Structures are given as C-alpha cells and as structure tokens.
C-alpha cells in the first residue's frame, strides 16, 4: 500500500515522516528526489535556459536559495520550473510503486502532492494540518524568513484547509510534539489493519 504524506510548508510533515521511519516504515522523500533530479546536467541546462546563468555558482551548481526566491517572485517561472522537475520526479515514484508488494506499506512523502496532481499514485493520503498563523510563525522561526516571504510561499501553495478536505486521514499539528506523535501512532496502527 502506498500512503501519500503531505502538508504545507512547516506544517510538520517532515516530523511526521520521521515518526513513521522510527516505526519502521519505508519513506520515499520527494524533496530528496527533487535534489537528485536537480543536480543532473540535463536538468541544470533546462533551468538555466529559463532563469539565466546567475543562478549558478562558480562551479556550475545551482544556488538553490536564489532559484527559490526567483521562482516565488514569478508564478510563470515557478510553473516552468515545476514543468522541468515534476515529470522526472513522478517517473521515479511510478517506478517505485511498480516494485513494491501489495502487503507492504511505503510512505510517499510529497510536499506538493495535490499541486502536482499525484493523488492517483497513492492508495491513501495523509495530510498534516496546521492553522495558518502558526504555520507562518513556524516558517519564520525554522527558515529565518521574513514574514512577507513566508506568507508568499504559503499563499503560492494550495490552502491546508483544501488539502485537509481532500485527505483520507488528517493529522492535526496545532498541539505539542507529543500530541503529534500520539496521532501518528494511531494512524500507524490503523494502516496495519
Ligand atoms: P514540514 O516538513 O511540513 O515543512 P517540519 O516537520 O520541518 O515541517 O516542521 C516545521 C518546524 O516546526 C520544525 O522546526 C519542527 O521542529 C517544528 N514543529 C513541528 N511540529 C511541531 C509541534 N507540534 N510543536 C512545536 N514545533 C513543531
């Protein structure tokens, strides 16, 4: 069974993902796959064609922070970047889905699962939900972002309310880390049934 795990930026998805790992589940992390895909020569060339050479450092590597800021300033550029990266990432997930047996549970940890329309890859979808104000605070604290950028990133994503509506299972992360862990344990038990 493939369980999609998603949320919004700083909603607590990675924390939940780590709890699942501690419980022994295999987790395939879309962010890591994006990083691998982004380092391929062919991908870098495509990105430079859209964003220009100044997003490269002197070793020809992409300066991720610069790319991120540019992409979030311009919706069209963000769409183009997604158009380069997403199909390659989806291909890797599809391959994994074909490989795993039906009796095993694998978590597909995908921040933009709904935005990238990857629902069909998953048998069940878990959304980590958090109130917007708390989300803004956690982005500012974790990423040392100014409030304006934090809000911009959050507003570029589908709202967590909408994601929670579409989910099979909602994990509420407005409480403590202990509350969060307890909910993950319950979800884990239910997934085994
Ligand atoms: P995501 O992967 O969704 O971006 P993270 O799991 O990295 O989010 O969580 C965002 C930040 O908030 C991290 O610094 C994390 O340690 C912290 N955090 C997550 N859940 C809680 C919680 N319930 N209470 C306090 N801090 C939390």
PDB file of C-alpha atoms and ligand atoms in Angstrom:
ATOM      1  CA  UNK A   1       0.000   0.000   0.000  1.00  0.00           C
ATOM      2  CA  UNK A   2       1.260   3.454  -0.920  1.00  0.00           C
ATOM      3  CA  UNK A   3       0.460   6.138   1.654  1.00  0.00           C
ATOM      4  CA  UNK A   4       0.904   9.686   0.403  1.00  0.00           C
ATOM      5  CA  UNK A   5       2.024  12.116   3.101  1.00  0.00           C
ATOM      6  CA  UNK A   6       1.640  15.812   2.511  1.00  0.00           C
ATOM      7  CA  UNK A   7       1.002  19.159   4.167  1.00  0.00           C
ATOM      8  CA  UNK A   8       2.082  22.737   3.645  1.00  0.00           C
ATOM      9  CA  UNK A   9       5.444  24.330   4.341  1.00  0.00           C
ATOM     10  CA  UNK A  10       6.340  23.888   8.039  1.00  0.00           C
ATOM     11  CA  UNK A  11       3.067  22.110   8.815  1.00  0.00           C
ATOM     12  CA  UNK A  12       5.071  19.282  10.404  1.00  0.00           C
ATOM     13  CA  UNK A  13       5.210  16.809   7.528  1.00  0.00           C
ATOM     14  CA  UNK A  14       8.923  16.007   7.937  1.00  0.00           C
ATOM     15  CA  UNK A  15       8.421  15.494  11.655  1.00  0.00           C
ATOM     16  CA  UNK A  16       5.579  13.057  10.920  1.00  0.00           C
ATOM     17  CA  UNK A  17       7.682  11.397   8.256  1.00  0.00           C
ATOM     18  CA  UNK A  18      10.451  10.822  10.819  1.00  0.00           C
ATOM     19  CA  UNK A  19       7.949   9.328  13.276  1.00  0.00           C
ATOM     20  CA  UNK A  20       6.853   6.877  10.563  1.00  0.00           C
ATOM     21  CA  UNK A  21      10.509   5.993   9.897  1.00  0.00           C
ATOM     22  CA  UNK A  22      11.046   5.344  13.613  1.00  0.00           C
ATOM     23  CA  UNK A  23       8.092   2.961  13.473  1.00  0.00           C
ATOM     24  CA  UNK A  24       9.937   1.067  10.745  1.00  0.00           C
ATOM     25  CA  UNK A  25       8.124   2.237   7.631  1.00  0.00           C
ATOM     26  CA  UNK A  26       9.981   2.925   4.414  1.00  0.00           C
ATOM     27  CA  UNK A  27       9.693   6.554   3.317  1.00  0.00           C
ATOM     28  CA  UNK A  28      10.416   7.857  -0.158  1.00  0.00           C
ATOM     29  CA  UNK A  29      11.109  11.576   0.139  1.00  0.00           C
ATOM     30  CA  UNK A  30      10.153  13.784  -2.828  1.00  0.00           C
ATOM     31  CA  UNK A  31      12.467  16.606  -1.657  1.00  0.00           C
ATOM     32  CA  UNK A  32      15.456  14.270  -1.830  1.00  0.00           C
ATOM     33  CA  UNK A  33      14.395  13.054  -5.260  1.00  0.00           C
ATOM     34  CA  UNK A  34      13.995  16.673  -6.414  1.00  0.00           C
ATOM     35  CA  UNK A  35      17.541  17.381  -5.202  1.00  0.00           C
ATOM     36  CA  UNK A  36      18.912  14.382  -7.118  1.00  0.00           C
ATOM     37  CA  UNK A  37      16.992  15.292 -10.271  1.00  0.00           C
ATOM     38  CA  UNK A  38      18.062  18.959  -9.985  1.00  0.00           C
ATOM     39  CA  UNK A  39      21.726  18.013  -9.975  1.00  0.00           C
ATOM     40  CA  UNK A  40      21.548  16.238 -13.314  1.00  0.00           C
ATOM     41  CA  UNK A  41      23.393  18.089 -16.063  1.00  0.00           C
ATOM     42  CA  UNK A  42      20.427  17.970 -18.413  1.00  0.00           C
ATOM     43  CA  UNK A  43      18.103  19.458 -15.772  1.00  0.00           C
ATOM     44  CA  UNK A  44      20.579  22.229 -14.902  1.00  0.00           C
ATOM     45  CA  UNK A  45      20.776  23.228 -18.564  1.00  0.00           C
ATOM     46  CA  UNK A  46      16.991  23.435 -18.815  1.00  0.00           C
ATOM     47  CA  UNK A  47      16.757  25.526 -15.621  1.00  0.00           C
ATOM     48  CA  UNK A  48      19.485  27.933 -16.785  1.00  0.00           C
ATOM     49  CA  UNK A  49      17.601  28.454 -20.058  1.00  0.00           C
ATOM     50  CA  UNK A  50      14.621  29.724 -18.016  1.00  0.00           C
ATOM     51  CA  UNK A  51      16.315  31.507 -15.089  1.00  0.00           C
ATOM     52  CA  UNK A  52      19.614  32.658 -16.542  1.00  0.00           C
ATOM     53  CA  UNK A  53      23.230  31.870 -15.665  1.00  0.00           C
ATOM     54  CA  UNK A  54      23.302  33.960 -12.490  1.00  0.00           C
ATOM     55  CA  UNK A  55      21.553  31.197 -10.550  1.00  0.00           C
ATOM     56  CA  UNK A  56      24.739  29.118 -10.924  1.00  0.00           C
ATOM     57  CA  UNK A  57      27.723  29.296  -8.583  1.00  0.00           C
ATOM     58  CA  UNK A  58      31.266  29.341  -9.963  1.00  0.00           C
ATOM     59  CA  UNK A  59      31.313  25.520 -10.047  1.00  0.00           C
ATOM     60  CA  UNK A  60      28.223  25.393 -12.267  1.00  0.00           C
ATOM     61  CA  UNK A  61      25.951  24.238  -9.429  1.00  0.00           C
ATOM     62  CA  UNK A  62      22.524  25.732  -8.841  1.00  0.00           C
ATOM     63  CA  UNK A  63      22.263  28.180  -5.943  1.00  0.00           C
ATOM     64  CA  UNK A  64      19.027  26.774  -4.546  1.00  0.00           C
ATOM     65  CA  UNK A  65      18.159  29.803  -2.434  1.00  0.00           C
ATOM     66  CA  UNK A  66      18.496  32.151  -5.414  1.00  0.00           C
ATOM     67  CA  UNK A  67      16.368  29.847  -7.572  1.00  0.00           C
ATOM     68  CA  UNK A  68      13.733  29.595  -4.841  1.00  0.00           C
ATOM     69  CA  UNK A  69      13.429  33.352  -4.409  1.00  0.00           C
ATOM     70  CA  UNK A  70      13.215  33.939  -8.173  1.00  0.00           C
ATOM     71  CA  UNK A  71      10.617  31.206  -8.644  1.00  0.00           C
ATOM     72  CA  UNK A  72       8.404  32.502  -5.852  1.00  0.00           C
ATOM     73  CA  UNK A  73       8.523  36.032  -7.252  1.00  0.00           C
ATOM     74  CA  UNK A  74       7.015  34.950 -10.543  1.00  0.00           C
ATOM     75  CA  UNK A  75       4.225  32.414 -10.989  1.00  0.00           C
ATOM     76  CA  UNK A  76       5.083  31.774 -14.624  1.00  0.00           C
ATOM     77  CA  UNK A  77       8.691  30.941 -13.750  1.00  0.00           C
ATOM     78  CA  UNK A  78       7.516  28.687 -10.931  1.00  0.00           C
ATOM     79  CA  UNK A  79       5.288  26.793 -13.366  1.00  0.00           C
ATOM     80  CA  UNK A  80       8.165  26.426 -15.801  1.00  0.00           C
ATOM     81  CA  UNK A  81      10.464  25.134 -13.065  1.00  0.00           C
ATOM     82  CA  UNK A  82       7.822  22.643 -11.960  1.00  0.00           C
ATOM     83  CA  UNK A  83       7.394  21.584 -15.577  1.00  0.00           C
ATOM     84  CA  UNK A  84      11.084  20.687 -15.723  1.00  0.00           C
ATOM     85  CA  UNK A  85      11.313  18.902 -12.371  1.00  0.00           C
ATOM     86  CA  UNK A  86       7.927  17.280 -11.682  1.00  0.00           C
ATOM     87  CA  UNK A  87       7.729  14.823 -14.605  1.00  0.00           C
ATOM     88  CA  UNK A  88      11.131  13.371 -13.678  1.00  0.00           C
ATOM     89  CA  UNK A  89      10.139  13.032 -10.022  1.00  0.00           C
ATOM     90  CA  UNK A  90       6.818  11.398 -10.900  1.00  0.00           C
ATOM     91  CA  UNK A  91       8.644   8.878 -13.064  1.00  0.00           C
ATOM     92  CA  UNK A  92      10.747   7.762 -10.071  1.00  0.00           C
ATOM     93  CA  UNK A  93       7.644   7.373  -7.841  1.00  0.00           C
ATOM     94  CA  UNK A  94       5.796   5.407 -10.526  1.00  0.00           C
ATOM     95  CA  UNK A  95       8.769   3.059 -10.841  1.00  0.00           C
ATOM     96  CA  UNK A  96       8.821   2.513  -7.057  1.00  0.00           C
ATOM     97  CA  UNK A  97       5.062   1.855  -6.980  1.00  0.00           C
ATOM     98  CA  UNK A  98       5.515  -0.932  -9.525  1.00  0.00           C
ATOM     99  CA  UNK A  99       8.305  -2.510  -7.465  1.00  0.00           C
ATOM    100  CA  UNK A 100       6.620  -2.834  -4.055  1.00  0.00           C
ATOM    101  CA  UNK A 101       4.460  -5.744  -2.940  1.00  0.00           C
ATOM    102  CA  UNK A 102       0.823  -5.153  -2.002  1.00  0.00           C
ATOM    103  CA  UNK A 103       1.320  -6.277   1.582  1.00  0.00           C
ATOM    104  CA  UNK A 104       3.974  -3.688   2.419  1.00  0.00           C
ATOM    105  CA  UNK A 105       3.326  -0.084   3.426  1.00  0.00           C
ATOM    106  CA  UNK A 106       5.507   2.602   1.869  1.00  0.00           C
ATOM    107  CA  UNK A 107       5.152   6.305   2.624  1.00  0.00           C
ATOM    108  CA  UNK A 108       5.448   8.699  -0.315  1.00  0.00           C
ATOM    109  CA  UNK A 109       6.449  11.963   1.356  1.00  0.00           C
ATOM    110  CA  UNK A 110       5.397  14.609  -1.189  1.00  0.00           C
ATOM    111  CA  UNK A 111       5.070  18.294  -0.155  1.00  0.00           C
ATOM    112  CA  UNK A 112       3.197  19.289  -3.325  1.00  0.00           C
ATOM    113  CA  UNK A 113       1.220  16.077  -3.749  1.00  0.00           C
ATOM    114  CA  UNK A 114      -2.040  17.845  -4.644  1.00  0.00           C
ATOM    115  CA  UNK A 115      -0.474  20.740  -6.570  1.00  0.00           C
ATOM    116  CA  UNK A 116       1.439  18.240  -8.723  1.00  0.00           C
ATOM    117  CA  UNK A 117      -1.698  16.067  -9.067  1.00  0.00           C
ATOM    118  CA  UNK A 118      -0.021  12.970  -7.680  1.00  0.00           C
ATOM    119  CA  UNK A 119      -3.083  11.685  -5.783  1.00  0.00           C
ATOM    120  CA  UNK A 120      -3.529   8.761  -8.131  1.00  0.00           C
ATOM    121  CA  UNK A 121      -0.159   7.359  -7.137  1.00  0.00           C
ATOM    122  CA  UNK A 122      -1.421   6.782  -3.598  1.00  0.00           C
ATOM    123  CA  UNK A 123      -3.898   4.342  -2.063  1.00  0.00           C
ATOM    124  CA  UNK A 124      -4.431   6.618   0.955  1.00  0.00           C
ATOM    125  CA  UNK A 125      -3.443  10.211   1.635  1.00  0.00           C
ATOM    126  CA  UNK A 126      -2.443  11.674   4.997  1.00  0.00           C
ATOM    127  CA  UNK A 127      -2.425  15.468   5.379  1.00  0.00           C
ATOM    128  CA  UNK A 128      -0.583  17.191   8.225  1.00  0.00           C
ATOM    129  CA  UNK A 129      -2.745  20.196   9.041  1.00  0.00           C
ATOM    130  CA  UNK A 130      -1.848  23.351  10.942  1.00  0.00           C
ATOM    131  CA  UNK A 131      -3.552  26.729  11.420  1.00  0.00           C
ATOM    132  CA  UNK A 132      -2.229  29.414   9.069  1.00  0.00           C
ATOM    133  CA  UNK A 133      -0.979  31.783  11.767  1.00  0.00           C
ATOM    134  CA  UNK A 134       1.014  29.006  13.455  1.00  0.00           C
ATOM    135  CA  UNK A 135       2.305  27.934  10.055  1.00  0.00           C
ATOM    136  CA  UNK A 136       3.613  31.447   9.338  1.00  0.00           C
ATOM    137  CA  UNK A 137       5.313  31.530  12.755  1.00  0.00           C
ATOM    138  CA  UNK A 138       6.997  28.144  12.206  1.00  0.00           C
ATOM    139  CA  UNK A 139       8.251  29.122   8.729  1.00  0.00           C
ATOM    140  CA  UNK A 140       9.723  32.361  10.114  1.00  0.00           C
ATOM    141  CA  UNK A 141      11.381  30.534  13.001  1.00  0.00           C
ATOM    142  CA  UNK A 142      12.680  27.479  11.119  1.00  0.00           C
ATOM    143  CA  UNK A 143      13.829  29.137   7.883  1.00  0.00           C
ATOM    144  CA  UNK A 144      14.739  32.546   9.341  1.00  0.00           C
ATOM    145  CA  UNK A 145      12.497  34.086   6.697  1.00  0.00           C
ATOM    146  CA  UNK A 146      10.919  37.476   6.888  1.00  0.00           C
ATOM    147  CA  UNK A 147       7.159  37.375   7.341  1.00  0.00           C
ATOM    148  CA  UNK A 148       6.489  38.657   3.823  1.00  0.00           C
ATOM    149  CA  UNK A 149       8.363  35.789   2.143  1.00  0.00           C
ATOM    150  CA  UNK A 150       6.798  33.233   4.498  1.00  0.00           C
ATOM    151  CA  UNK A 151       3.317  34.452   3.524  1.00  0.00           C
ATOM    152  CA  UNK A 152       4.226  34.496  -0.161  1.00  0.00           C
ATOM    153  CA  UNK A 153       5.392  30.870  -0.080  1.00  0.00           C
ATOM    154  CA  UNK A 154       2.304  29.773   1.869  1.00  0.00           C
ATOM    155  CA  UNK A 155      -0.066  31.649  -0.458  1.00  0.00           C
ATOM    156  CA  UNK A 156       1.553  30.044  -3.522  1.00  0.00           C
ATOM    157  CA  UNK A 157       0.514  26.617  -2.191  1.00  0.00           C
ATOM    158  CA  UNK A 158      -2.985  25.161  -2.093  1.00  0.00           C
ATOM    159  CA  UNK A 159      -4.536  26.026   1.283  1.00  0.00           C
ATOM    160  CA  UNK A 160      -4.204  23.454   4.049  1.00  0.00           C
ATOM    161  CA  UNK A 161      -7.976  23.640   4.564  1.00  0.00           C
ATOM    162  CA  UNK A 162      -8.457  22.425   0.978  1.00  0.00           C
ATOM    163  CA  UNK A 163      -5.830  19.691   1.393  1.00  0.00           C
ATOM    164  CA  UNK A 164      -7.426  18.504   4.637  1.00  0.00           C
ATOM    165  CA  UNK A 165     -10.812  18.319   2.883  1.00  0.00           C
ATOM    166  CA  UNK A 166      -9.364  16.051   0.209  1.00  0.00           C
ATOM    167  CA  UNK A 167      -7.390  13.819   2.604  1.00  0.00           C
ATOM    168  CA  UNK A 168      -8.295  10.316   3.751  1.00  0.00           C
ATOM    169  CA  UNK A 169      -6.614  10.976   7.098  1.00  0.00           C
ATOM    170  CA  UNK A 170      -5.899  14.361   8.731  1.00  0.00           C
ATOM    171  CA  UNK A 171      -3.203  14.731  11.385  1.00  0.00           C
ATOM    172  CA  UNK A 172      -3.702  17.907  13.359  1.00  0.00           C
ATOM    173  CA  UNK A 173      -0.427  19.616  14.326  1.00  0.00           C
ATOM    174  CA  UNK A 174      -1.741  22.596  16.262  1.00  0.00           C
ATOM    175  CA  UNK A 175      -0.692  20.963  19.534  1.00  0.00           C
ATOM    176  CA  UNK A 176       2.552  19.697  21.065  1.00  0.00           C
ATOM    177  CA  UNK A 177       5.053  17.303  19.509  1.00  0.00           C
ATOM    178  CA  UNK A 178       3.753  14.656  21.900  1.00  0.00           C
ATOM    179  CA  UNK A 179       0.198  15.138  20.590  1.00  0.00           C
ATOM    180  CA  UNK A 180       1.588  14.763  17.090  1.00  0.00           C
ATOM    181  CA  UNK A 181       3.464  11.550  17.931  1.00  0.00           C
ATOM    182  CA  UNK A 182       0.331  10.048  19.513  1.00  0.00           C
ATOM    183  CA  UNK A 183      -1.690  10.730  16.374  1.00  0.00           C
ATOM    184  CA  UNK A 184       1.000   9.147  14.186  1.00  0.00           C
ATOM    185  CA  UNK A 185       0.946   6.016  16.379  1.00  0.00           C
ATOM    186  CA  UNK A 186      -2.827   5.738  15.914  1.00  0.00           C
ATOM    187  CA  UNK A 187      -2.570   6.218  12.135  1.00  0.00           C
ATOM    188  CA  UNK A 188       0.209   3.622  12.006  1.00  0.00           C
ATOM    189  CA  UNK A 189      -1.953   1.070  13.855  1.00  0.00           C
ATOM    190  CA  UNK A 190      -4.928   1.730  11.571  1.00  0.00           C
ATOM    191  CA  UNK A 191      -2.785   1.338   8.453  1.00  0.00           C
ATOM    192  CA  UNK A 192      -1.775  -2.183   9.576  1.00  0.00           C
ATOM    193  CA  UNK A 193      -5.404  -3.328   9.707  1.00  0.00           C
TER     194      UNK A 193
HETATM  195  P1  LIG B   1       7.400  20.490   7.102  1.00  0.00           P
HETATM  196  O1  LIG B   1       8.185  19.253   6.806  1.00  0.00           O
HETATM  197  O2  LIG B   1       5.928  20.318   6.947  1.00  0.00           O
HETATM  198  O3  LIG B   1       7.910  21.698   6.360  1.00  0.00           O
HETATM  199  P2  LIG B   1       8.599  20.335   9.761  1.00  0.00           P
HETATM  200  O4  LIG B   1       8.307  18.937  10.193  1.00  0.00           O
HETATM  201  O5  LIG B   1      10.008  20.640   9.320  1.00  0.00           O
HETATM  202  O6  LIG B   1       7.558  20.831   8.659  1.00  0.00           O
HETATM  203  O7  LIG B   1       8.172  21.300  10.958  1.00  0.00           O
HETATM  204  C1  LIG B   1       8.383  22.706  10.856  1.00  0.00           C
HETATM  205  C2  LIG B   1       9.082  23.223  12.096  1.00  0.00           C
HETATM  206  O8  LIG B   1       8.174  23.199  13.189  1.00  0.00           O
HETATM  207  C3  LIG B   1      10.289  22.397  12.513  1.00  0.00           C
HETATM  208  O9  LIG B   1      11.258  23.266  13.024  1.00  0.00           O
HETATM  209  C4  LIG B   1       9.715  21.473  13.596  1.00  0.00           C
HETATM  210  O10 LIG B   1      10.693  21.068  14.508  1.00  0.00           O
HETATM  211  C5  LIG B   1       8.653  22.352  14.224  1.00  0.00           C
HETATM  212  N1  LIG B   1       7.476  21.613  14.728  1.00  0.00           N
HETATM  213  C6  LIG B   1       6.764  20.685  14.064  1.00  0.00           C
HETATM  214  N2  LIG B   1       5.714  20.265  14.809  1.00  0.00           N
HETATM  215  C7  LIG B   1       5.771  20.956  15.965  1.00  0.00           C
HETATM  216  C8  LIG B   1       4.957  20.972  17.168  1.00  0.00           C
HETATM  217  N3  LIG B   1       3.870  20.229  17.303  1.00  0.00           N
HETATM  218  N4  LIG B   1       5.335  21.811  18.159  1.00  0.00           N
HETATM  219  C9  LIG B   1       6.438  22.597  18.026  1.00  0.00           C
HETATM  220  N5  LIG B   1       7.227  22.640  16.938  1.00  0.00           N
HETATM  221  C10 LIG B   1       6.898  21.819  15.915  1.00  0.00           C
END
